[in-house]
Amino acid sequence: MKISARNGIKGTVESVKLGEVMASIKIKVEDPTLITAAITRESAEDLELSGGDEVKAVIKSTEIMVAK
């Protein structure tokens, strides 16, 4: 996948908590550092995120996104 954002940090999904509208994704980037990303539930389901997945936390000036 190619994206224009240049601030990406590789990590592993620690947990996915789905709410009615939003999802909280905890990503371990370096032991013991975790990043928490808030994305829509629909995006989390579309990406089929689950614990152990290798992902990239893509950081923009106003938000952190998740790419798989």
Tab-separated table of C-alpha atoms in Angstrom:
chain	number	residue	atom	x	y	z
A	1	MET	CA	0.000	0.000	0.000
A	2	LYS	CA	1.316	3.449	-0.893
A	3	ILE	CA	0.328	6.560	1.039
A	4	SER	CA	1.546	10.151	0.999
A	5	ALA	CA	2.106	10.454	4.769
A	6	ARG	CA	5.754	9.966	5.744
A	7	ASN	CA	5.448	9.534	9.502
A	8	GLY	CA	4.803	5.810	9.864
A	9	ILE	CA	5.816	3.591	12.772
A	10	LYS	CA	5.722	-0.193	12.400
A	11	GLY	CA	4.179	-2.123	15.254
A	12	THR	CA	2.034	-5.033	16.390
A	13	VAL	CA	-1.619	-4.796	17.387
A	14	GLU	CA	-1.947	-5.497	21.120
A	15	SER	CA	-5.710	-5.091	21.363
A	16	VAL	CA	-8.808	-3.940	19.517
A	17	LYS	CA	-11.781	-2.583	21.450
A	18	LEU	CA	-14.857	-1.960	19.344
A	19	GLY	CA	-17.416	0.617	20.409
A	20	GLU	CA	-20.693	1.440	18.702
A	21	VAL	CA	-19.073	4.027	16.423
A	22	MET	CA	-15.344	4.141	17.217
A	23	ALA	CA	-12.625	1.571	17.863
A	24	SER	CA	-9.554	1.847	20.094
A	25	ILE	CA	-6.481	0.121	18.688
A	26	LYS	CA	-3.423	-0.394	20.920
A	27	ILE	CA	-0.217	-0.869	18.925
A	28	LYS	CA	3.083	-1.958	20.504
A	29	VAL	CA	5.825	-0.089	18.658
A	30	GLU	CA	8.776	-0.828	20.934
A	31	ASP	CA	8.686	-2.595	24.278
A	32	PRO	CA	7.141	-1.185	26.453
A	33	THR	CA	5.827	1.662	24.250
A	34	LEU	CA	2.203	1.513	23.090
A	35	ILE	CA	0.383	3.869	20.739
A	36	THR	CA	-3.397	4.075	20.936
A	37	ALA	CA	-5.243	4.986	17.747
A	38	ALA	CA	-8.924	5.919	17.622
A	39	ILE	CA	-10.474	4.951	14.293
A	40	THR	CA	-14.017	4.282	13.167
A	41	ARG	CA	-15.470	0.882	13.931
A	42	GLU	CA	-16.130	0.481	10.213
A	43	SER	CA	-12.429	1.047	9.421
A	44	ALA	CA	-11.346	-1.465	12.070
A	45	GLU	CA	-13.745	-4.035	10.638
A	46	ASP	CA	-12.662	-3.296	7.036
A	47	LEU	CA	-9.002	-3.806	8.031
A	48	GLU	CA	-9.970	-6.965	9.953
A	49	LEU	CA	-7.660	-5.877	12.781
A	50	SER	CA	-6.875	-8.337	15.549
A	51	GLY	CA	-4.179	-8.953	18.147
A	52	GLY	CA	-0.826	-9.922	16.661
A	53	ASP	CA	-1.356	-8.168	13.319
A	54	GLU	CA	1.668	-6.306	11.950
A	55	VAL	CA	0.560	-2.754	11.128
A	56	LYS	CA	1.917	0.736	10.628
A	57	ALA	CA	0.729	3.678	12.737
A	58	VAL	CA	0.571	6.575	10.287
A	59	ILE	CA	0.862	9.898	12.079
A	60	LYS	CA	-0.503	13.110	10.600
A	61	SER	CA	-0.348	16.477	12.271
A	62	THR	CA	-3.945	16.139	13.473
A	63	GLU	CA	-4.428	12.395	13.885
A	64	ILE	CA	-2.957	8.896	13.938
A	65	MET	CA	-4.291	6.412	11.390
A	66	VAL	CA	-3.735	2.665	11.096
A	67	ALA	CA	-2.563	0.981	7.888
A	68	LYS	CA	-2.358	-2.756	7.361
